[in-house]
Short mmCIF file of C-alpha atoms and ligand atoms in Angstrom, two decimals:
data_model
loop_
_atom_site.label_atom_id
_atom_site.label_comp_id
_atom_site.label_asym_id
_atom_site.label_seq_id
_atom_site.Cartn_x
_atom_site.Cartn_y
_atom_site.Cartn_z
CA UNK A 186 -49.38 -58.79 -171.11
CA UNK A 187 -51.66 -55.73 -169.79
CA UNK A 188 -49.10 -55.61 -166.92
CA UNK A 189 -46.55 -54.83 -168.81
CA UNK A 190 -48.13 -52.67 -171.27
CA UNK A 191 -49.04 -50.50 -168.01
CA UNK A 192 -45.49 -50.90 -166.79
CA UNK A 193 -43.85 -49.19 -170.10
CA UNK A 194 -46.52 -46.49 -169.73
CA UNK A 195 -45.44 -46.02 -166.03
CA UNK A 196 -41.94 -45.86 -167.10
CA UNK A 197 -42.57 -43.06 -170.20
CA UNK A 198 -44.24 -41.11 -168.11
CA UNK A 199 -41.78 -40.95 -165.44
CA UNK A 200 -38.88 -40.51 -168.08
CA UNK A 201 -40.95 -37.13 -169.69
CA UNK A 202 -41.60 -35.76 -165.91
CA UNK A 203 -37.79 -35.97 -165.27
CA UNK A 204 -37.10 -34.24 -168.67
CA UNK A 205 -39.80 -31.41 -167.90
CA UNK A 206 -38.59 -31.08 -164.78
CA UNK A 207 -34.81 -30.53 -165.99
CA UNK A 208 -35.60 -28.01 -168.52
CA UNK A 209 -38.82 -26.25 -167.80
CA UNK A 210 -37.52 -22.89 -168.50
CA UNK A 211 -34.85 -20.57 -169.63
CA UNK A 212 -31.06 -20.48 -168.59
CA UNK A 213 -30.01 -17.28 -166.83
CA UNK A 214 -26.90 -16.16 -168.20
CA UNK A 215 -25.04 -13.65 -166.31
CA UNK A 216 -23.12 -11.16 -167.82
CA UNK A 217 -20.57 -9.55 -165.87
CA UNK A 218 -18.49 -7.17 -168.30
CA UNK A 219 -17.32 -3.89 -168.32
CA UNK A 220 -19.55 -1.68 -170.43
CA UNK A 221 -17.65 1.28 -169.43
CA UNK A 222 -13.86 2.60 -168.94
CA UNK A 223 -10.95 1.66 -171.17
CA UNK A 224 -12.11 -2.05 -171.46
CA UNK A 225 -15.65 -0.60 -172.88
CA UNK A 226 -15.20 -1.55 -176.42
CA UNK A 227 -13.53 -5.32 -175.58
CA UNK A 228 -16.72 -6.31 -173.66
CA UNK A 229 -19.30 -5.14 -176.26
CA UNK A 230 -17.52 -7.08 -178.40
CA UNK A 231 -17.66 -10.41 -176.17
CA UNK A 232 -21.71 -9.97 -175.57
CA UNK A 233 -22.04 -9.61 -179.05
CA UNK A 234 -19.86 -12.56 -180.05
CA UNK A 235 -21.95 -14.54 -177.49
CA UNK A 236 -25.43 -13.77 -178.81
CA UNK A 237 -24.80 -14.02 -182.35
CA UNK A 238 -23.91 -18.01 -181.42
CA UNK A 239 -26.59 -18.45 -179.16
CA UNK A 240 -29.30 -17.16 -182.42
CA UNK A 241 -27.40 -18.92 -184.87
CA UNK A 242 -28.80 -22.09 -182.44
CA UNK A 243 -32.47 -20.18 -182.77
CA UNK A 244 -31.74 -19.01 -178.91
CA UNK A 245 -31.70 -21.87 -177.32
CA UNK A 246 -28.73 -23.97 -176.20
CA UNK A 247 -28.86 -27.80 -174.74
CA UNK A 248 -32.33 -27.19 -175.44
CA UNK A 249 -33.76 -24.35 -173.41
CA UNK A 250 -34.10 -20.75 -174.20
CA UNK A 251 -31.01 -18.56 -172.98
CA UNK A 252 -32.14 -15.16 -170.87
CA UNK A 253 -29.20 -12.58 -170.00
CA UNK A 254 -29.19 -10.44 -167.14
CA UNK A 255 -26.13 -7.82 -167.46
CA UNK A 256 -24.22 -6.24 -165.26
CA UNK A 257 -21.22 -3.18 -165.88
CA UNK A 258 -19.10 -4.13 -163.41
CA UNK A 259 -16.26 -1.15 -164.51
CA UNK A 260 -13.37 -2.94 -164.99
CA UNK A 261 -12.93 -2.74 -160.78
CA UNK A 262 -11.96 -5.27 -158.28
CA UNK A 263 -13.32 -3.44 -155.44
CA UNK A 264 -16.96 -4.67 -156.39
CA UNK A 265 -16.38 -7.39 -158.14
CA UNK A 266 -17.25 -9.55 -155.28
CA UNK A 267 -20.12 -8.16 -154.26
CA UNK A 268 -21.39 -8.05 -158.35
CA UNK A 269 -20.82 -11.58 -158.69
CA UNK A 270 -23.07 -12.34 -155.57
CA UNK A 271 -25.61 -9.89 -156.68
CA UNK A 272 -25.98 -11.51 -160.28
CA UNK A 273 -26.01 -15.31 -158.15
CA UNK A 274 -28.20 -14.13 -155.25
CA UNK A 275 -30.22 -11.67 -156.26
CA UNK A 276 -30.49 -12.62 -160.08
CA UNK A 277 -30.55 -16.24 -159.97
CA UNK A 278 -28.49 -16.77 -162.30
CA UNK A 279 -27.87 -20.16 -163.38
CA UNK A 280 -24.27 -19.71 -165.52
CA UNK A 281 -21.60 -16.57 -164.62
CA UNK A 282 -19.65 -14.82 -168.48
CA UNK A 283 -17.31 -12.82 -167.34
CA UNK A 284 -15.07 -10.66 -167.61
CA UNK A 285 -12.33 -8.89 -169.40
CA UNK A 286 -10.51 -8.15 -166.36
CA UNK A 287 -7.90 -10.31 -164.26
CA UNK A 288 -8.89 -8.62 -161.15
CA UNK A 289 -12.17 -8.73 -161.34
CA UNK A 290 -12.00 -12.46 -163.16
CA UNK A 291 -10.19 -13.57 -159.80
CA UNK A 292 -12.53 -12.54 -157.32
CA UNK A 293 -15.70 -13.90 -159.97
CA UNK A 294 -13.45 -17.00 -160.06
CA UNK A 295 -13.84 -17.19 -155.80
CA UNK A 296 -17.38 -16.54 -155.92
CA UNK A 297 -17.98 -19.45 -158.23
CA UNK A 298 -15.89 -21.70 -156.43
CA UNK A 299 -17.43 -21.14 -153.01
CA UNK A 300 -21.29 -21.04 -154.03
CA UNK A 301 -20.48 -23.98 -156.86
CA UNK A 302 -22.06 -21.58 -159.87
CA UNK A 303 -21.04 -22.66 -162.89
CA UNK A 304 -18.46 -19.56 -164.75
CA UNK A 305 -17.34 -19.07 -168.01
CA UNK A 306 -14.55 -16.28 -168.67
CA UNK A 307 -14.87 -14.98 -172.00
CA UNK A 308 -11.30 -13.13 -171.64
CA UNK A 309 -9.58 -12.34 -168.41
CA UNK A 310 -6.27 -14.10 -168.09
CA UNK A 311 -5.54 -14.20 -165.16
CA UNK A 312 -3.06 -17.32 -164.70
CA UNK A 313 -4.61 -18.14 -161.10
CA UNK A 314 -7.87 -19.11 -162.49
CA UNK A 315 -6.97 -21.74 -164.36
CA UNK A 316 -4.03 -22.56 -162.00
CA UNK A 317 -4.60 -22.53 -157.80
CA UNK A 318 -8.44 -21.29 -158.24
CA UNK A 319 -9.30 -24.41 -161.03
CA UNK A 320 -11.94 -25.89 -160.58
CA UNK A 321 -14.65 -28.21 -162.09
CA UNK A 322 -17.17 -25.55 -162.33
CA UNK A 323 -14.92 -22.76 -164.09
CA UNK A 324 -14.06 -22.47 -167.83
CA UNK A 325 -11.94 -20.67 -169.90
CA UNK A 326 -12.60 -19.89 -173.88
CA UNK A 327 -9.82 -17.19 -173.64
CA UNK A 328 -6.10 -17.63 -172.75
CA UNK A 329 -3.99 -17.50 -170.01
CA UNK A 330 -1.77 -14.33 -169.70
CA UNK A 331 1.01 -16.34 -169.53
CA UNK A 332 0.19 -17.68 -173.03
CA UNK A 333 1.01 -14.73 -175.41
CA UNK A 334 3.54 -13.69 -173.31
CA UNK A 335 5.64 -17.09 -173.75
CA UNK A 336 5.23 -17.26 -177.27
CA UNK A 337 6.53 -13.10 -177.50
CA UNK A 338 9.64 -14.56 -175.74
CA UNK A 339 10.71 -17.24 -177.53
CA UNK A 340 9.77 -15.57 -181.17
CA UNK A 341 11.93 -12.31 -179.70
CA UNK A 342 14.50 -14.52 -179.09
CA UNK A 343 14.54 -16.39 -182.65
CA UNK A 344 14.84 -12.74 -183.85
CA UNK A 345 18.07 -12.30 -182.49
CA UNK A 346 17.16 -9.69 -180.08
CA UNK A 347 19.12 -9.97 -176.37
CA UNK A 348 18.05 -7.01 -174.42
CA UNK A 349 14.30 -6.12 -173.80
CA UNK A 350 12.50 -3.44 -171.51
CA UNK A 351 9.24 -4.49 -170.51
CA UNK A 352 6.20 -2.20 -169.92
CA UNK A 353 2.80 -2.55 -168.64
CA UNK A 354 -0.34 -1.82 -166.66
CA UNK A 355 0.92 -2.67 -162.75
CA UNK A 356 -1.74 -5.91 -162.30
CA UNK A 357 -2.20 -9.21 -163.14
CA UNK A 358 -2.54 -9.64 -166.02
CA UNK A 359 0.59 -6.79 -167.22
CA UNK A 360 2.70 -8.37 -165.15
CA UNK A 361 1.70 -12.00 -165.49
CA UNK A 362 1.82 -11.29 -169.62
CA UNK A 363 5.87 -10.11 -168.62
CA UNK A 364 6.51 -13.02 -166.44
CA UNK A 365 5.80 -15.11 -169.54
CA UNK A 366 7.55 -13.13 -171.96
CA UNK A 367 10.75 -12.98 -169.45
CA UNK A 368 10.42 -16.64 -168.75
CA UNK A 369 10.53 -17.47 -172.28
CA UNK A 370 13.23 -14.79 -174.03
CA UNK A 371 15.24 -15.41 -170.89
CA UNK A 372 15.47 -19.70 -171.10
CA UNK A 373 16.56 -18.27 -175.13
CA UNK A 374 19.40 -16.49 -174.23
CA UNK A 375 17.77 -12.77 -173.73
CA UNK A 376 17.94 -10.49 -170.73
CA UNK A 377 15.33 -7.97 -169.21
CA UNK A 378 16.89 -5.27 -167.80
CA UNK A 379 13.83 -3.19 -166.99
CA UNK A 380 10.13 -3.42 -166.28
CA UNK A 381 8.38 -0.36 -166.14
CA UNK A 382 5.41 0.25 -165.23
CA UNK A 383 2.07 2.58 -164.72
CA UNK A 384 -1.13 2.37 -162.39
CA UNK A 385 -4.15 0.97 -164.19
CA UNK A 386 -6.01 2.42 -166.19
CA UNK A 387 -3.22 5.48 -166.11
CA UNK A 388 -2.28 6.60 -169.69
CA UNK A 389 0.67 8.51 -168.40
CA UNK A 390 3.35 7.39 -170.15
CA UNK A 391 6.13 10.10 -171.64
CA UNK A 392 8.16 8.77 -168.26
CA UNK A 393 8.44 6.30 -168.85
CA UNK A 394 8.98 6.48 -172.42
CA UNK A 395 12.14 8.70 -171.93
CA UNK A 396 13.84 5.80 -169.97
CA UNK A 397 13.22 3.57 -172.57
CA UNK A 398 14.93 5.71 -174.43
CA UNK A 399 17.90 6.12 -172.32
CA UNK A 400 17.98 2.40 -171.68
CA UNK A 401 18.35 1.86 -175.94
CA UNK A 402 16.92 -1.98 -175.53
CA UNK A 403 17.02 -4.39 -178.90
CA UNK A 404 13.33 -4.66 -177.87
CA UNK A 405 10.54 -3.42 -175.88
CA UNK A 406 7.65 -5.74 -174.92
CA UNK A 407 4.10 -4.83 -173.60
CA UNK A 408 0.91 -5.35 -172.60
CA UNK A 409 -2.03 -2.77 -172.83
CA UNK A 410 -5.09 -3.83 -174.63
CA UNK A 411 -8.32 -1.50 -175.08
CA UNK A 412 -8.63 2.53 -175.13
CA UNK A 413 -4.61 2.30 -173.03
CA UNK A 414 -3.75 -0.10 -176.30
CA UNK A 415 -4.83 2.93 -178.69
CA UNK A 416 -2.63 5.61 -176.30
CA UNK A 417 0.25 3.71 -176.01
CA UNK A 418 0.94 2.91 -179.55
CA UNK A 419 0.29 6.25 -180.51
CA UNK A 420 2.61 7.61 -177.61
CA UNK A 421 5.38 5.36 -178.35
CA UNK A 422 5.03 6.38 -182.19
CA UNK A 423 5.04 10.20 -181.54
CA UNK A 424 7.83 9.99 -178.95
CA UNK A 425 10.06 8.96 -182.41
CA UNK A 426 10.61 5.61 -180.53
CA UNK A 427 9.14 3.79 -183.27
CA UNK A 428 11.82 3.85 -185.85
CA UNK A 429 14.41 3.03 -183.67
CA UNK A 430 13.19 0.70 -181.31
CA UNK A 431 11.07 -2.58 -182.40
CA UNK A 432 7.58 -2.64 -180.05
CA UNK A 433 6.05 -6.28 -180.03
CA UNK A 434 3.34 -7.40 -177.81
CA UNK A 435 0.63 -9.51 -176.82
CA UNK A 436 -1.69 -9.34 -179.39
CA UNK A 437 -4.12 -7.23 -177.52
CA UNK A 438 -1.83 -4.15 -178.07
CA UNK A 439 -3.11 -4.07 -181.74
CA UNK A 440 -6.77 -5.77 -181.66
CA UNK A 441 -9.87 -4.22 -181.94
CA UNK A 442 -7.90 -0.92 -181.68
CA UNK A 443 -6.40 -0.69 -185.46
CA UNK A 444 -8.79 2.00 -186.52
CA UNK A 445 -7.99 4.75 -183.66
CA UNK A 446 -4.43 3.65 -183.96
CA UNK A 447 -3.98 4.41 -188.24
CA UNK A 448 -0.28 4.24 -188.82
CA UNK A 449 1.15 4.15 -185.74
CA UNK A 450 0.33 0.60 -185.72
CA UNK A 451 1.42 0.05 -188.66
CA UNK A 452 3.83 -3.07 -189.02
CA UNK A 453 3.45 -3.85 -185.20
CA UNK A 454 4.03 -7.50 -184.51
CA UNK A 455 2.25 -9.43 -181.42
CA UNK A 456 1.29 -12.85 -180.57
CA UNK A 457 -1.82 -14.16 -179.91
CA UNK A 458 -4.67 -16.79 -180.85
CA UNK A 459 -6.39 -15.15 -183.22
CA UNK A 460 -5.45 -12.81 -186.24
CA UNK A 461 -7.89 -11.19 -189.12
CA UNK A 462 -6.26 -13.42 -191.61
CA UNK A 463 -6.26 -16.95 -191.03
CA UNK A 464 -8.96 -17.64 -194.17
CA UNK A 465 -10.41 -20.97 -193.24
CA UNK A 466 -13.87 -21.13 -194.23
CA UNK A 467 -14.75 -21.32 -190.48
CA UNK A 468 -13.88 -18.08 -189.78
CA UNK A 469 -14.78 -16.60 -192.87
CA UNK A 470 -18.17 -17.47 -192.21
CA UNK A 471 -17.96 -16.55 -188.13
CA UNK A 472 -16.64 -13.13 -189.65
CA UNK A 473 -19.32 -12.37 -192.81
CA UNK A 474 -22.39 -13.34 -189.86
CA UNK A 475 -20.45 -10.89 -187.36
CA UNK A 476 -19.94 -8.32 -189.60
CA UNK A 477 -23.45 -8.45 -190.97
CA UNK A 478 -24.98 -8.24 -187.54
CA UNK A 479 -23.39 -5.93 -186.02
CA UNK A 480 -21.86 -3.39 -188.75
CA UNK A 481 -18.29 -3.96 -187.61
CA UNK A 482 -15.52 -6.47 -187.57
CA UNK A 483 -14.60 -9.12 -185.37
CA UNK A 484 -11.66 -8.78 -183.01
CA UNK A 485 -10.65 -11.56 -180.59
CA UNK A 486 -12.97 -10.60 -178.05
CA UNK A 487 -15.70 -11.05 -180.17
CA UNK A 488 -14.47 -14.97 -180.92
CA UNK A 489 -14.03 -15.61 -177.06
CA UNK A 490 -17.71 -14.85 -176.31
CA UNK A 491 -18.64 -16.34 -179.36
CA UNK A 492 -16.45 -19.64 -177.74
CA UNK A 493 -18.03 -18.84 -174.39
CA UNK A 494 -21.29 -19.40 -175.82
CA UNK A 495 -19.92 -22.63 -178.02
CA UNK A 496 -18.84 -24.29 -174.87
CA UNK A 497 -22.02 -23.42 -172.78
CA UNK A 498 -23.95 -25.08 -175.55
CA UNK A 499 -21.70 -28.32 -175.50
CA UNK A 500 -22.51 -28.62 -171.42
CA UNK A 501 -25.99 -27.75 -171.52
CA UNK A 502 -26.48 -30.27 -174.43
CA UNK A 503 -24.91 -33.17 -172.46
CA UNK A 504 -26.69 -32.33 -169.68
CA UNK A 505 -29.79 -32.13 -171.15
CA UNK A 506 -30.40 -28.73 -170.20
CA UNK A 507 -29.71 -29.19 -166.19
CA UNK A 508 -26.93 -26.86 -164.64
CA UNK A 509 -27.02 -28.79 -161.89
CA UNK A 510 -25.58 -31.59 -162.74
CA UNK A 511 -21.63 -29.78 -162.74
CA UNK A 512 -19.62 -33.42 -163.11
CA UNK A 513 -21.34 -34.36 -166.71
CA UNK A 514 -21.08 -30.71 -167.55
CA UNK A 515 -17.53 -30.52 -167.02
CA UNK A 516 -17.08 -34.33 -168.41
CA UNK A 517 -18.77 -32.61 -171.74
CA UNK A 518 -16.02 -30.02 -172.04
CA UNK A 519 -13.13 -32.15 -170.97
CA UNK A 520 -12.93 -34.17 -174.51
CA UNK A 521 -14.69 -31.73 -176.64
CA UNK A 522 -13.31 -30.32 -179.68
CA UNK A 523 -14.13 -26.60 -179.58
CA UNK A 524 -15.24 -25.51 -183.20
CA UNK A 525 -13.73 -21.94 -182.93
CA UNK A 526 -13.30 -19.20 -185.56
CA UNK A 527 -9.72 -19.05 -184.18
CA UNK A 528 -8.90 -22.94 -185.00
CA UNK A 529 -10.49 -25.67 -182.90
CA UNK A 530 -9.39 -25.79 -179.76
CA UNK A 531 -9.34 -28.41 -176.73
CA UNK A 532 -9.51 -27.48 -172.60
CA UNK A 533 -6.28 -28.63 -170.47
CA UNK A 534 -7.19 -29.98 -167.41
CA UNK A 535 -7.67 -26.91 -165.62
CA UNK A 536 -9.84 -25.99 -168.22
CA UNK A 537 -8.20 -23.63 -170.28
CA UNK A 538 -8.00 -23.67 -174.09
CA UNK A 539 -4.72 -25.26 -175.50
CA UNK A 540 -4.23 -23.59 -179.09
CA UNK A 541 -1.77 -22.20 -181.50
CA UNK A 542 -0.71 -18.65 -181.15
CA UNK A 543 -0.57 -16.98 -183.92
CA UNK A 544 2.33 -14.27 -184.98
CA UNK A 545 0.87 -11.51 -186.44
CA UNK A 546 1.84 -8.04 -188.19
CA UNK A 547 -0.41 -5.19 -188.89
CA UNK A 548 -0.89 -4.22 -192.07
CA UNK A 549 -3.54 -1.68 -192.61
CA UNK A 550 -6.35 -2.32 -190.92
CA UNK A 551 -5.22 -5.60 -190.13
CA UNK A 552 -3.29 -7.98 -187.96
CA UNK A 553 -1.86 -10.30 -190.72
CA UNK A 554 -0.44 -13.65 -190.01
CA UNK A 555 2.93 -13.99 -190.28
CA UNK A 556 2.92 -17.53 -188.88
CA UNK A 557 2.34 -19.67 -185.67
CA UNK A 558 4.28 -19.15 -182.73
CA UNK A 559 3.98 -21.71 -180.90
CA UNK A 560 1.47 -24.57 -181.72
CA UNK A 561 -1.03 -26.00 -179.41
CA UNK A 562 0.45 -24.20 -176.56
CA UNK A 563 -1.07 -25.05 -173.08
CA UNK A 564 -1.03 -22.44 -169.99
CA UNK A 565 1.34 -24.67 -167.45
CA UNK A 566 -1.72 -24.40 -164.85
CA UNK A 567 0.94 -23.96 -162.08
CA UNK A 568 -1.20 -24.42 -158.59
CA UNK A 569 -3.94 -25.97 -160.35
CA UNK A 570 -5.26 -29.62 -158.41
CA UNK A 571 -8.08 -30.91 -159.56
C1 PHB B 1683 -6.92 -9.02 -168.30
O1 PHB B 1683 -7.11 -8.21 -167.39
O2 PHB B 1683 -6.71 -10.22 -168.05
C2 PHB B 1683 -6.96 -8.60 -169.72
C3 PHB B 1683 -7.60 -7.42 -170.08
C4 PHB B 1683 -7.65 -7.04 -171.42
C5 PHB B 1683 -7.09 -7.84 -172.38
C6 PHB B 1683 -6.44 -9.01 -172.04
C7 PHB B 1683 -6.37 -9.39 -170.70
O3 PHB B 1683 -7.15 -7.50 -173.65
#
């Protein structure tokens, strides 16, 4: 009888060392974003999506206290490598958010990969790192450029329109957001006869818009997001383009940019996951806490780090707090409904959110639903074995 009593002590004691010793202090998040540049605005948004989930959970997430450590990294691949390994080596950081950008995004992607840190991106969409780069240890709360870019092509298509010009930043994610859009309004019966494009972050564009002119497409399609979102769309207004040739985009072309833009925006269609109209109570409340804490409105950047921080809070909760253990993390996120302001969402396989895109059109100061694209679309994670 007393040896057993002595035995369950033994074995409660044990069990509370193991739990102190998983979750002694706080989690070091990392966040790599650009807090400069044309992308300036997108990642103030995602840091403050993130932290007004992680104090609506009093701070803490899978039960320890969250502690960031930020980093600007400019919106340039050139250091992104050396950033990542900074925040990692340096840092200790025990969980990578970041970034807006695909170039950057890739090479955070290879640093995670190699040194096994765990990395959520909170926007970047580049198609690689949830296709040959997947891995257990990286996450996705975003989309893959690819994604809006399909759903552009086959709703251009239902339209009626046959002949589009493409334009867009010459990277990854421009030209992966056209290789969508072609793949799409092409398999529907359209044709792309040109894809133009400019240097990033170049704002140059009266060019290029004079060919457009010349070429007189049914349609042109784009993608510039941030302070090149705001240019563009005013350019392509002022150059008279506007009232005779329809611009659609990925959504980014109109989000978080509707108030510098005014009425050159103004009934602008895109495609994306999120819109400033969808009404559910979900998102009315994500949007009335945003607004309130931060004196402004939501865009979709804002609900990706808001996600980013959702979906570190479902693997440090199954977990129990310990990073280390990457397997159970990733087992966590693989069947978990992700409670977003967008919709909920679920992760593919390569870990990358499979949701409706939304069709939007701006009206005022918003990007109004018009209706859903394509539902529960999911990235085709070309490359991706895992
Ligand atoms: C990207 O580089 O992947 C990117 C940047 C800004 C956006 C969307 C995608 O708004």
């Amino acid at each position: 009888m007393k040896k057993t009593y002595i035995g369950m002590f033994a074995a409660t004691a044990l069990a509370s060392t193991v739990t102190f010793a998983q979750a002694p202090g706080k989690v070091k998040v990392g966040l790599m974003l650009p807090a400069t540049g044309t992308y300036a605005a997108l990642g103030t948004a995602i840091e403050n999506g993130f932290r007004l989930y992680v104090d609506e959970q009093g701070g803490k997430l899978g039960g320890r206290e969250i502690e960031f450590v930020k980093l600007d990294d400019e919106s340039d691949p050139s250091k992104a490598t050396d950033n990542a390994k900074k925040l990692i080596k340096r840092d200790n950081v025990d969980v990578l958010v970041g970034t807006v950008h695909s170039g950057v995004a890739m090479a955070m992607a290879k640093v995670a990969k190699d040194t096994g840190t765990l990395l959520i991106v909170p926007n970047a969409g580049a198609d690689a790192v949830t296709g040959p780069m997947c891995a257990q240890n990286i996450f996705r709360s975003s989309f893959s450029n690819w994604q809006p870019g399909f759903a552009m092509g086959e709703a251009a298509a239902k339209k009626g329109y046959k002949k589009a010009v493409t334009i867009t930043w010459k990277y990854a994610a421009g030209q992966e957001s056209i290789n969508g859009f072609k793949e799409a309004f092409e398999k529907n019966g359209g044709k792309v006869t040109d894809d133009l494009q400019v240097p990033f972050p170049n704002v140059e564009f009266q060019a290029l818009l004079t060919q457009i002119a010349a070429s007189k497409p049914d349609v042109v399609y784009t993608f510039f997001a941030g302070g090149g979102a705001v240019k563009f769309v005013k350019d392509y207004a002022s150059s008279g383009l506007k009232a005779t040739i329809p611009l659609v985009g990925a959504g980014f072309l109109t989000d978080g940019t509707l108030d510098a833009q005014g009425a050159d925006a103004e009934g602008i269609q895109t495609t994306l996951h999120y819109a400033d109209s969808l009404g559910t109570p979900r998102d009315n409340a994500f949007r009335l806490a945003y607004a309130k804490a931060f004196k402004s409105q939501p865009d979709v950047y804002a609900v990706q780090g808001y996600d980013a921080a959702q979906m570190l809070g479902i693997g440090l909760t199954a977990v129990n707090g310990d990073v280390s253990k990457k397997a159970e993390f990733a087992a966590a996120l693989e069947k978990a409904k992700i409670d977003s302001p967008r919709g909920a969402f679920t992760l593919s396989k390569a870990h990358n959110p499979i949701q409706d895109i939304y069709l939007r059109q701006v009206s005022g100061k918003e990007n109004k639903v018009v209706g859903i694209a394509s539902k529960a679309l999911a990235d085709p994670a070309r490359g991706c074995r895992m």
